[in-house]
Amino acid sequence: MRKFSSSSAYYQNKLKLALIGQSLFGQEVYTNLRKQGHKVVGVFTVPDKDGKADPLAMVAEKDGTPVFKFPRWRVKGKPIPEVVEAYKAVGAELNVMPFCSQFIPMNVIDFPKHGSIIYHPSILPRHRGASAINWTLIEGDKKAGFSIFWADDGLDTGPILLQKECAVEPNDTVDTLYNRFLFPEGIKVEAVQLIADGKAPKIPQSEEGASYEGIQKKANAKVNMAQPTEVIHNFIRGHDKVPGAWVVLDGKVRFLNTYGSVPTGQPIEVEGASQPGLIAKSGLILFGFDGKALQVKNLQFEDGKMIPASKYFSSEETASLDLTDDEKKMAEEIRVIWKGILSNVPVIDDTTDFFKSGAASMDVVRLVEEVKQKCGGVQLQNEDVYMATTFQSFIQMFVRRLRGEDQEEELVIDYVTRDVNNMTVKMPYQCFINGKFEDAEDGKTYNTVNPTDGSVICKVSYASVADVDRAVSAAKEAYDNGPWGKMNPRDRGRLLYRLADLMEEHQEELATIETIDSGAVYTLALKTHVGMSIQTFRYFAGWCDKIQGSTIPINQARPNRNLTFTKKEPLGVCAIVIPWNYPLMMLAWKSAACLAAGNTLVLKPAQVTPLTALKFAELTVKAGVPKGVINIVPGSGGLVGQRMSDHPDIRKLGFTGSTPIGKQIMKSRLLCCYYSNISCITKVSLELGGKSPLIIFSDCDMDKAVRMGMSSVYFNKGENCIAAGRLFVEESIHDEYIRRVVEEIKTMKIGDPLDRSTDHGPQNHKAHLDKLVEYCEIGVKEGATLVYGGRQVDRPGFFMEPTVFTDVEDHMFIAKEESFGPVMVVSKFKDGDVDGVLSRANNTEFGLASGVFTRDINKAMYVSERLEAGTVFVNTYNKTDVAAPFGGFKQSGFGKDLGKSEQNTHCIITLYHFKTSFMTMRIMCMCIQVRKPCMSTCGLKL
């Protein structure tokens, strides 16, 4: 029995190879060939440049492999005899040419037993010739890839041995395409083993679809602005940094690279464009003739200097820093690093230019990593080197990074202040997008009103569709490229704990804002609206590093063995639309789990209660939540909410509100999926209307039933999604129960919600108050008995009397429709008719909550098991907790807030199958399937 090593592959057939090429790519191919047991009998590469050997030569020389550095193979088109003889002497059976910039004679190409194979970075016959990756992007190809073909006397025309392809992403560049696919897949050497095993095909290239494009030069790299934006985008990204697409800005040549989204900014003339460009905080915005926009992140000057495009108008304004003694020591350490890389430069002085001295892209990586290792762990990006090419500018950039001076500018907030509740409250009122408070793009505002007296608190930005798009773009960028998605889950939890601590530090201010904006009684706002919000963030902060998959035992197909497991991963950008009854608490319920799972979000607060959400946004910045992770866009549901429902980049939408609006959201998401060219199948969770039944049996604890029954209706002024919309009271205790309820109502204090002794505050807004009055008028008109209330309180503000209706029959409007206010709707049922009252209680299209009061445990269990609701309260009501899932079914929606189960709604479940060797357990291949969890419409009874 032969034993196989787990550290290297064993191959029966091996070849003697000549490797003709260069660069890091050639080095990796060389290393992989040797690992697979092939013998590299000679490496033929380019001569040293400025005293530095090519990476392929360096690793081959270290291994003792013969290395030849011929400057050329031919002179005036004829092979150089001594070069050809030196090549033939190594006795190769196959030439492997992974990255070859030299012209190789045909008597070398054809000399080995198996000929020669060449790597080419395109799907031949398309894009023959040089710059194939660039042309793949310039031409807007939807697929990229590489070909390994048999060399012949044509230009990339030989028969195909192997091809691999990948999709071109919308914002791919030459670098991302190369690093993501062409390099890691291209350095695999399975083609050589196919030849060794006699299994390599030779598929003639078709001339149909063949193309040849030459090397782009500066002269023909100018951007033609009279084209569609997508064409311009492809042209810019395809030209990479060299030669670099360019335009004339303000009469000067400027090179362009990278792409993004569209904000506002300072106009700048662009030669040949149909309209001026914009210098914005996020870069240079260019417009094609179709009016669509693209973003250029960086600009490069003709002298090679690169700057962020956003700094175009201020690129020369940065003052030089005076270095401390410690910083000077670090500068000298960096000088040594530069000298080690630029070994051909006698002295590194302030004017030494990194790239003009011969540095290449791999030297950039080395510089960044050495600085990180030797200079206090300061984290630089490759891009930083391109933007600070001289030694002096590099040191200035490094010291600013070391001091933290290049960090995000301090958050600027234009507060509205109010002296109220024995404190000064400071309230942001603008849209919060990408970590900044900004006016709506069109400058529109609206009034938010204090329901206690009807006065205007302040004007709030009225977000537009464009603002929603900016917010979604910021959230997507934060998810795709920001630190949030790369952050360790435990660090993410630490930020959420910090956020909860800040909310607790500001709890009195938050409760005061909640009171004046929503009408909540201050004591309730402090304990429930704010208190439970803090608990929610703390609870889900603890879940951040506990969101995990599972291993799954599966049937094994012998002799193979498989390891199967799942991972839970974030969805991406989530949209949240919250109601006005618990503004801050609903924000917490919807967003805490979303953030804990690693998603980013765009949130629309209710139009009438935006202020605590905007104050919350301020606290997220103080907590250190990265920009773009949380975005708040106040405005109307018809405009802002609708755009969120329609947006193709939203991966989940959570909504709490009315059933008709929930249905509209579902419809919008379906239409988006049907009509959009972009895939936008989106998860939706809906917590909608309710008409929760509360059954009170004659054997109840009467004191508790009265107290809890009143709380079930009048808690938070009746503006409560799980409020008992209908009470069923057993006939023998009905009259006594109503009498005691009315007595208790008469003791309730109605008034200023900031007064600590107030029991009942104003309804949230005038339109809602008017609907409640109309609701009561309908009840009287249909024949129900109005026992108490039913009118607006005669005082300023939006106050409604606590109301009691009896003799309510099942067909009546108030028996079927939710009031969402302080209206108790009571029906009696015959003594002992348990099944009859159950039938009546379940005769509703809603299924959010329910309750039963009885001392009989058997009766309680029988009734609770048959009530059709997501939550059943037994001898209590309104008891919710962050650890317990909350949600309904039927027309009350689907999906759960809170509890462990909510994490699943903010994740995708990815299934992994690892096929392993029976003896060595070495991973041989991996197949990944993504499975979205089903949206359950069944409720969990508590």
Short mmCIF file of N, CA and C in Angstrom, two decimals, residues 206-315:
data_model
loop_
_atom_site.label_atom_id
_atom_site.label_comp_id
_atom_site.label_asym_id
_atom_site.label_seq_id
_atom_site.Cartn_x
_atom_site.Cartn_y
_atom_site.Cartn_z
N SER A 206 -11.26 29.28 -32.89
CA SER A 206 -12.14 29.79 -33.94
C SER A 206 -11.78 31.24 -34.25
N GLU A 207 -11.91 31.63 -35.48
CA GLU A 207 -11.68 33.04 -35.83
C GLU A 207 -12.96 33.86 -35.65
N GLU A 208 -14.05 33.18 -35.41
CA GLU A 208 -15.30 33.90 -35.16
C GLU A 208 -15.23 34.55 -33.78
N GLY A 209 -15.43 35.83 -33.73
CA GLY A 209 -15.36 36.57 -32.47
C GLY A 209 -13.96 36.94 -32.06
N ALA A 210 -12.97 36.62 -32.89
CA ALA A 210 -11.59 36.94 -32.55
C ALA A 210 -11.37 38.45 -32.61
N SER A 211 -10.51 38.94 -31.73
CA SER A 211 -10.18 40.36 -31.74
C SER A 211 -8.74 40.54 -31.32
N TYR A 212 -8.15 41.60 -31.81
CA TYR A 212 -6.79 41.95 -31.42
C TYR A 212 -6.76 43.44 -31.13
N GLU A 213 -6.31 43.80 -29.96
CA GLU A 213 -6.19 45.21 -29.59
C GLU A 213 -4.77 45.47 -29.13
N GLY A 214 -4.24 46.59 -29.53
CA GLY A 214 -2.87 46.92 -29.19
C GLY A 214 -2.75 47.51 -27.80
N ILE A 215 -1.53 47.87 -27.42
CA ILE A 215 -1.26 48.49 -26.13
C ILE A 215 -1.75 49.93 -26.16
N GLN A 216 -2.52 50.30 -25.15
CA GLN A 216 -3.01 51.67 -25.07
C GLN A 216 -1.90 52.61 -24.61
N LYS A 217 -1.88 53.77 -25.21
CA LYS A 217 -0.91 54.80 -24.84
C LYS A 217 -1.65 56.07 -24.45
N LYS A 218 -0.92 56.99 -23.85
CA LYS A 218 -1.55 58.22 -23.37
C LYS A 218 -2.29 58.94 -24.48
N ALA A 219 -1.72 58.93 -25.69
CA ALA A 219 -2.31 59.69 -26.78
C ALA A 219 -3.75 59.29 -27.07
N ASN A 220 -4.07 58.00 -26.94
CA ASN A 220 -5.44 57.57 -27.23
C ASN A 220 -6.19 57.14 -25.99
N ALA A 221 -5.75 57.62 -24.82
CA ALA A 221 -6.42 57.27 -23.56
C ALA A 221 -7.27 58.42 -23.04
N LYS A 222 -7.49 59.45 -23.83
CA LYS A 222 -8.35 60.55 -23.40
C LYS A 222 -9.80 60.09 -23.41
N VAL A 223 -10.54 60.45 -22.38
CA VAL A 223 -11.93 60.03 -22.24
C VAL A 223 -12.81 60.84 -23.19
N ASN A 224 -13.59 60.16 -23.98
CA ASN A 224 -14.59 60.82 -24.80
C ASN A 224 -15.85 60.96 -23.97
N MET A 225 -16.15 62.17 -23.52
CA MET A 225 -17.26 62.40 -22.61
C MET A 225 -18.61 62.34 -23.31
N ALA A 226 -18.63 62.33 -24.64
CA ALA A 226 -19.90 62.29 -25.37
C ALA A 226 -20.35 60.84 -25.57
N GLN A 227 -20.38 60.09 -24.50
CA GLN A 227 -20.78 58.69 -24.53
C GLN A 227 -21.65 58.40 -23.32
N PRO A 228 -22.36 57.26 -23.34
CA PRO A 228 -23.12 56.87 -22.14
C PRO A 228 -22.18 56.68 -20.95
N THR A 229 -22.69 56.91 -19.76
CA THR A 229 -21.88 56.84 -18.55
C THR A 229 -21.23 55.48 -18.36
N GLU A 230 -21.94 54.41 -18.67
CA GLU A 230 -21.37 53.08 -18.49
C GLU A 230 -20.16 52.87 -19.38
N VAL A 231 -20.21 53.40 -20.60
CA VAL A 231 -19.07 53.28 -21.51
C VAL A 231 -17.87 54.05 -20.96
N ILE A 232 -18.14 55.25 -20.42
CA ILE A 232 -17.06 56.05 -19.83
C ILE A 232 -16.46 55.31 -18.64
N HIS A 233 -17.32 54.76 -17.81
CA HIS A 233 -16.86 54.00 -16.64
C HIS A 233 -15.95 52.86 -17.05
N ASN A 234 -16.36 52.09 -18.07
CA ASN A 234 -15.55 50.97 -18.54
C ASN A 234 -14.21 51.45 -19.11
N PHE A 235 -14.23 52.57 -19.81
CA PHE A 235 -13.01 53.11 -20.40
C PHE A 235 -12.01 53.51 -19.31
N ILE A 236 -12.52 54.17 -18.26
CA ILE A 236 -11.63 54.63 -17.18
C ILE A 236 -11.03 53.45 -16.43
N ARG A 237 -11.88 52.51 -16.03
CA ARG A 237 -11.36 51.40 -15.21
C ARG A 237 -10.46 50.48 -16.03
N GLY A 238 -10.71 50.40 -17.33
CA GLY A 238 -9.89 49.55 -18.17
C GLY A 238 -8.50 50.10 -18.41
N HIS A 239 -8.31 51.42 -18.25
CA HIS A 239 -6.99 52.00 -18.49
C HIS A 239 -6.11 51.97 -17.26
N ASP A 240 -6.68 51.61 -16.12
CA ASP A 240 -5.90 51.41 -14.90
C ASP A 240 -5.03 52.64 -14.62
N LYS A 241 -3.97 52.47 -13.85
CA LYS A 241 -3.08 53.59 -13.53
C LYS A 241 -2.13 53.88 -14.68
N VAL A 242 -1.85 52.86 -15.50
CA VAL A 242 -0.98 53.03 -16.66
C VAL A 242 -1.68 52.43 -17.87
N PRO A 243 -1.90 53.20 -18.97
CA PRO A 243 -1.47 54.59 -19.13
C PRO A 243 -2.33 55.58 -18.36
N GLY A 244 -3.51 55.15 -17.90
CA GLY A 244 -4.39 56.05 -17.17
C GLY A 244 -5.28 56.85 -18.10
N ALA A 245 -6.60 56.64 -18.00
CA ALA A 245 -7.53 57.49 -18.75
C ALA A 245 -7.44 58.91 -18.23
N TRP A 246 -7.63 59.88 -19.11
CA TRP A 246 -7.46 61.26 -18.66
C TRP A 246 -8.48 62.18 -19.31
N VAL A 247 -8.74 63.27 -18.61
CA VAL A 247 -9.57 64.35 -19.12
C VAL A 247 -8.87 65.66 -18.82
N VAL A 248 -9.41 66.74 -19.36
CA VAL A 248 -8.88 68.07 -19.06
C VAL A 248 -9.83 68.75 -18.09
N LEU A 249 -9.33 69.02 -16.89
CA LEU A 249 -10.09 69.74 -15.87
C LEU A 249 -9.50 71.13 -15.71
N ASP A 250 -10.34 72.14 -15.84
CA ASP A 250 -9.85 73.53 -15.71
C ASP A 250 -8.63 73.77 -16.60
N GLY A 251 -8.64 73.16 -17.80
CA GLY A 251 -7.56 73.38 -18.74
C GLY A 251 -6.32 72.56 -18.51
N LYS A 252 -6.34 71.61 -17.53
CA LYS A 252 -5.15 70.82 -17.22
C LYS A 252 -5.49 69.33 -17.32
N VAL A 253 -4.50 68.54 -17.76
CA VAL A 253 -4.70 67.10 -17.88
C VAL A 253 -4.74 66.46 -16.50
N ARG A 254 -5.75 65.61 -16.30
CA ARG A 254 -5.87 64.88 -15.03
C ARG A 254 -6.21 63.43 -15.35
N PHE A 255 -5.45 62.50 -14.76
CA PHE A 255 -5.69 61.07 -14.97
C PHE A 255 -6.72 60.58 -13.95
N LEU A 256 -7.51 59.58 -14.35
CA LEU A 256 -8.64 59.13 -13.54
C LEU A 256 -8.51 57.65 -13.23
N ASN A 257 -8.98 57.26 -12.04
CA ASN A 257 -9.19 55.83 -11.77
C ASN A 257 -10.19 55.65 -10.65
N THR A 258 -10.77 54.48 -10.61
CA THR A 258 -11.82 54.00 -9.70
C THR A 258 -13.17 54.69 -9.89
N TYR A 259 -14.17 54.00 -9.29
CA TYR A 259 -15.56 54.31 -9.59
C TYR A 259 -16.42 54.18 -8.36
N GLY A 260 -17.50 54.92 -8.26
CA GLY A 260 -18.39 54.83 -7.11
C GLY A 260 -19.76 55.38 -7.39
N SER A 261 -20.35 56.16 -6.44
CA SER A 261 -21.73 56.63 -6.56
C SER A 261 -21.78 58.15 -6.61
N VAL A 262 -22.99 58.74 -6.44
CA VAL A 262 -23.21 60.14 -6.81
C VAL A 262 -23.69 61.03 -5.67
N PRO A 263 -22.88 61.99 -5.18
CA PRO A 263 -23.35 62.97 -4.23
C PRO A 263 -23.41 64.36 -4.87
N THR A 264 -23.43 65.42 -4.06
CA THR A 264 -23.37 66.79 -4.57
C THR A 264 -21.98 67.36 -4.33
N GLY A 265 -21.65 68.47 -5.00
CA GLY A 265 -20.32 69.02 -4.83
C GLY A 265 -20.11 70.31 -5.58
N GLN A 266 -18.85 70.75 -5.66
CA GLN A 266 -18.47 72.01 -6.29
C GLN A 266 -18.23 71.79 -7.78
N PRO A 267 -18.88 72.59 -8.65
CA PRO A 267 -18.77 72.36 -10.10
C PRO A 267 -17.34 72.57 -10.60
N ILE A 268 -16.99 71.84 -11.66
CA ILE A 268 -15.69 71.99 -12.32
C ILE A 268 -15.87 71.67 -13.79
N GLU A 269 -15.25 72.48 -14.65
CA GLU A 269 -15.39 72.27 -16.08
C GLU A 269 -14.61 71.04 -16.54
N VAL A 270 -15.25 70.22 -17.36
CA VAL A 270 -14.63 69.02 -17.91
C VAL A 270 -14.69 69.12 -19.43
N GLU A 271 -13.55 69.16 -20.07
CA GLU A 271 -13.49 69.34 -21.52
C GLU A 271 -14.26 68.23 -22.23
N GLY A 272 -15.15 68.62 -23.10
CA GLY A 272 -15.90 67.66 -23.91
C GLY A 272 -17.13 67.11 -23.25
N ALA A 273 -17.39 67.45 -21.99
CA ALA A 273 -18.55 66.91 -21.28
C ALA A 273 -19.78 67.76 -21.55
N SER A 274 -20.95 67.12 -21.48
CA SER A 274 -22.21 67.82 -21.72
C SER A 274 -22.60 68.73 -20.56
N GLN A 275 -22.02 68.49 -19.38
CA GLN A 275 -22.28 69.33 -18.22
C GLN A 275 -21.07 69.28 -17.30
N PRO A 276 -20.92 70.28 -16.44
CA PRO A 276 -19.75 70.31 -15.54
C PRO A 276 -19.72 69.09 -14.63
N GLY A 277 -18.52 68.73 -14.23
CA GLY A 277 -18.37 67.71 -13.20
C GLY A 277 -18.54 68.33 -11.83
N LEU A 278 -18.40 67.53 -10.80
CA LEU A 278 -18.54 68.01 -9.43
C LEU A 278 -17.38 67.47 -8.60
N ILE A 279 -16.75 68.33 -7.83
CA ILE A 279 -15.80 67.88 -6.82
C ILE A 279 -16.59 67.76 -5.52
N ALA A 280 -16.81 66.53 -5.09
CA ALA A 280 -17.63 66.25 -3.92
C ALA A 280 -16.76 65.66 -2.82
N LYS A 281 -17.36 65.46 -1.67
CA LYS A 281 -16.63 64.91 -0.54
C LYS A 281 -16.15 63.50 -0.81
N SER A 282 -16.84 62.82 -1.74
CA SER A 282 -16.48 61.43 -2.04
C SER A 282 -15.68 61.28 -3.33
N GLY A 283 -15.40 62.39 -4.04
CA GLY A 283 -14.60 62.28 -5.25
C GLY A 283 -15.06 63.21 -6.34
N LEU A 284 -14.59 62.95 -7.57
CA LEU A 284 -14.99 63.71 -8.75
C LEU A 284 -16.16 63.01 -9.42
N ILE A 285 -17.23 63.75 -9.65
CA ILE A 285 -18.42 63.20 -10.31
C ILE A 285 -18.42 63.64 -11.76
N LEU A 286 -18.47 62.68 -12.66
CA LEU A 286 -18.55 62.94 -14.10
C LEU A 286 -19.89 62.47 -14.63
N PHE A 287 -20.34 63.12 -15.70
CA PHE A 287 -21.64 62.79 -16.28
C PHE A 287 -21.47 62.43 -17.75
N GLY A 288 -22.07 61.32 -18.17
CA GLY A 288 -22.10 60.98 -19.57
C GLY A 288 -23.18 61.76 -20.29
N PHE A 289 -23.28 61.56 -21.57
CA PHE A 289 -24.28 62.33 -22.32
C PHE A 289 -25.69 61.90 -21.97
N ASP A 290 -25.85 60.70 -21.33
CA ASP A 290 -27.16 60.25 -20.91
C ASP A 290 -27.57 60.84 -19.56
N GLY A 291 -26.72 61.69 -18.96
CA GLY A 291 -27.06 62.35 -17.70
C GLY A 291 -26.77 61.53 -16.47
N LYS A 292 -26.41 60.26 -16.64
CA LYS A 292 -26.07 59.44 -15.49
C LYS A 292 -24.67 59.80 -15.00
N ALA A 293 -24.41 59.49 -13.75
CA ALA A 293 -23.17 59.94 -13.13
C ALA A 293 -22.30 58.77 -12.72
N LEU A 294 -21.00 59.02 -12.68
CA LEU A 294 -20.06 58.07 -12.10
C LEU A 294 -19.07 58.85 -11.25
N GLN A 295 -18.45 58.15 -10.33
CA GLN A 295 -17.55 58.80 -9.37
C GLN A 295 -16.12 58.34 -9.59
N VAL A 296 -15.22 59.31 -9.64
CA VAL A 296 -13.79 59.05 -9.73
C VAL A 296 -13.18 59.31 -8.36
N LYS A 297 -12.54 58.30 -7.82
CA LYS A 297 -12.03 58.40 -6.45
C LYS A 297 -10.72 59.16 -6.37
N ASN A 298 -9.80 58.90 -7.30
CA ASN A 298 -8.47 59.51 -7.24
C ASN A 298 -8.15 60.23 -8.54
N LEU A 299 -7.28 61.24 -8.45
CA LEU A 299 -6.76 61.94 -9.61
C LEU A 299 -5.24 61.84 -9.59
N GLN A 300 -4.65 61.71 -10.77
CA GLN A 300 -3.20 61.67 -10.86
C GLN A 300 -2.74 62.79 -11.79
N PHE A 301 -1.72 63.54 -11.35
CA PHE A 301 -1.19 64.63 -12.16
C PHE A 301 -0.17 64.07 -13.15
N GLU A 302 0.18 64.89 -14.13
CA GLU A 302 1.10 64.43 -15.16
C GLU A 302 2.48 64.09 -14.60
N ASP A 303 2.84 64.69 -13.47
CA ASP A 303 4.12 64.37 -12.87
C ASP A 303 4.09 63.08 -12.06
N GLY A 304 2.93 62.39 -12.04
CA GLY A 304 2.81 61.11 -11.34
C GLY A 304 2.18 61.20 -9.97
N LYS A 305 2.07 62.41 -9.41
CA LYS A 305 1.50 62.55 -8.08
C LYS A 305 0.00 62.24 -8.11
N MET A 306 -0.46 61.47 -7.13
CA MET A 306 -1.87 61.11 -7.04
C MET A 306 -2.47 61.75 -5.80
N ILE A 307 -3.72 62.22 -5.91
CA ILE A 307 -4.43 62.80 -4.77
C ILE A 307 -5.85 62.26 -4.75
N PRO A 308 -6.52 62.28 -3.59
CA PRO A 308 -7.95 62.00 -3.59
C PRO A 308 -8.67 63.07 -4.41
N ALA A 309 -9.57 62.65 -5.26
CA ALA A 309 -10.27 63.62 -6.11
C ALA A 309 -11.01 64.65 -5.28
N SER A 310 -11.48 64.27 -4.09
CA SER A 310 -12.21 65.19 -3.23
C SER A 310 -11.34 66.36 -2.77
N LYS A 311 -10.00 66.20 -2.85
CA LYS A 311 -9.07 67.24 -2.38
C LYS A 311 -8.55 68.09 -3.53
N TYR A 312 -9.19 68.05 -4.67
CA TYR A 312 -8.67 68.74 -5.86
C TYR A 312 -8.47 70.22 -5.62
N PHE A 313 -9.45 70.87 -5.00
CA PHE A 313 -9.35 72.31 -4.80
C PHE A 313 -8.48 72.69 -3.60
N SER A 314 -8.06 71.70 -2.84
CA SER A 314 -7.26 72.01 -1.64
C SER A 314 -5.99 71.18 -1.58
N SER A 315 -5.58 70.63 -2.74
CA SER A 315 -4.47 69.67 -2.74
C SER A 315 -3.14 70.31 -2.36
#
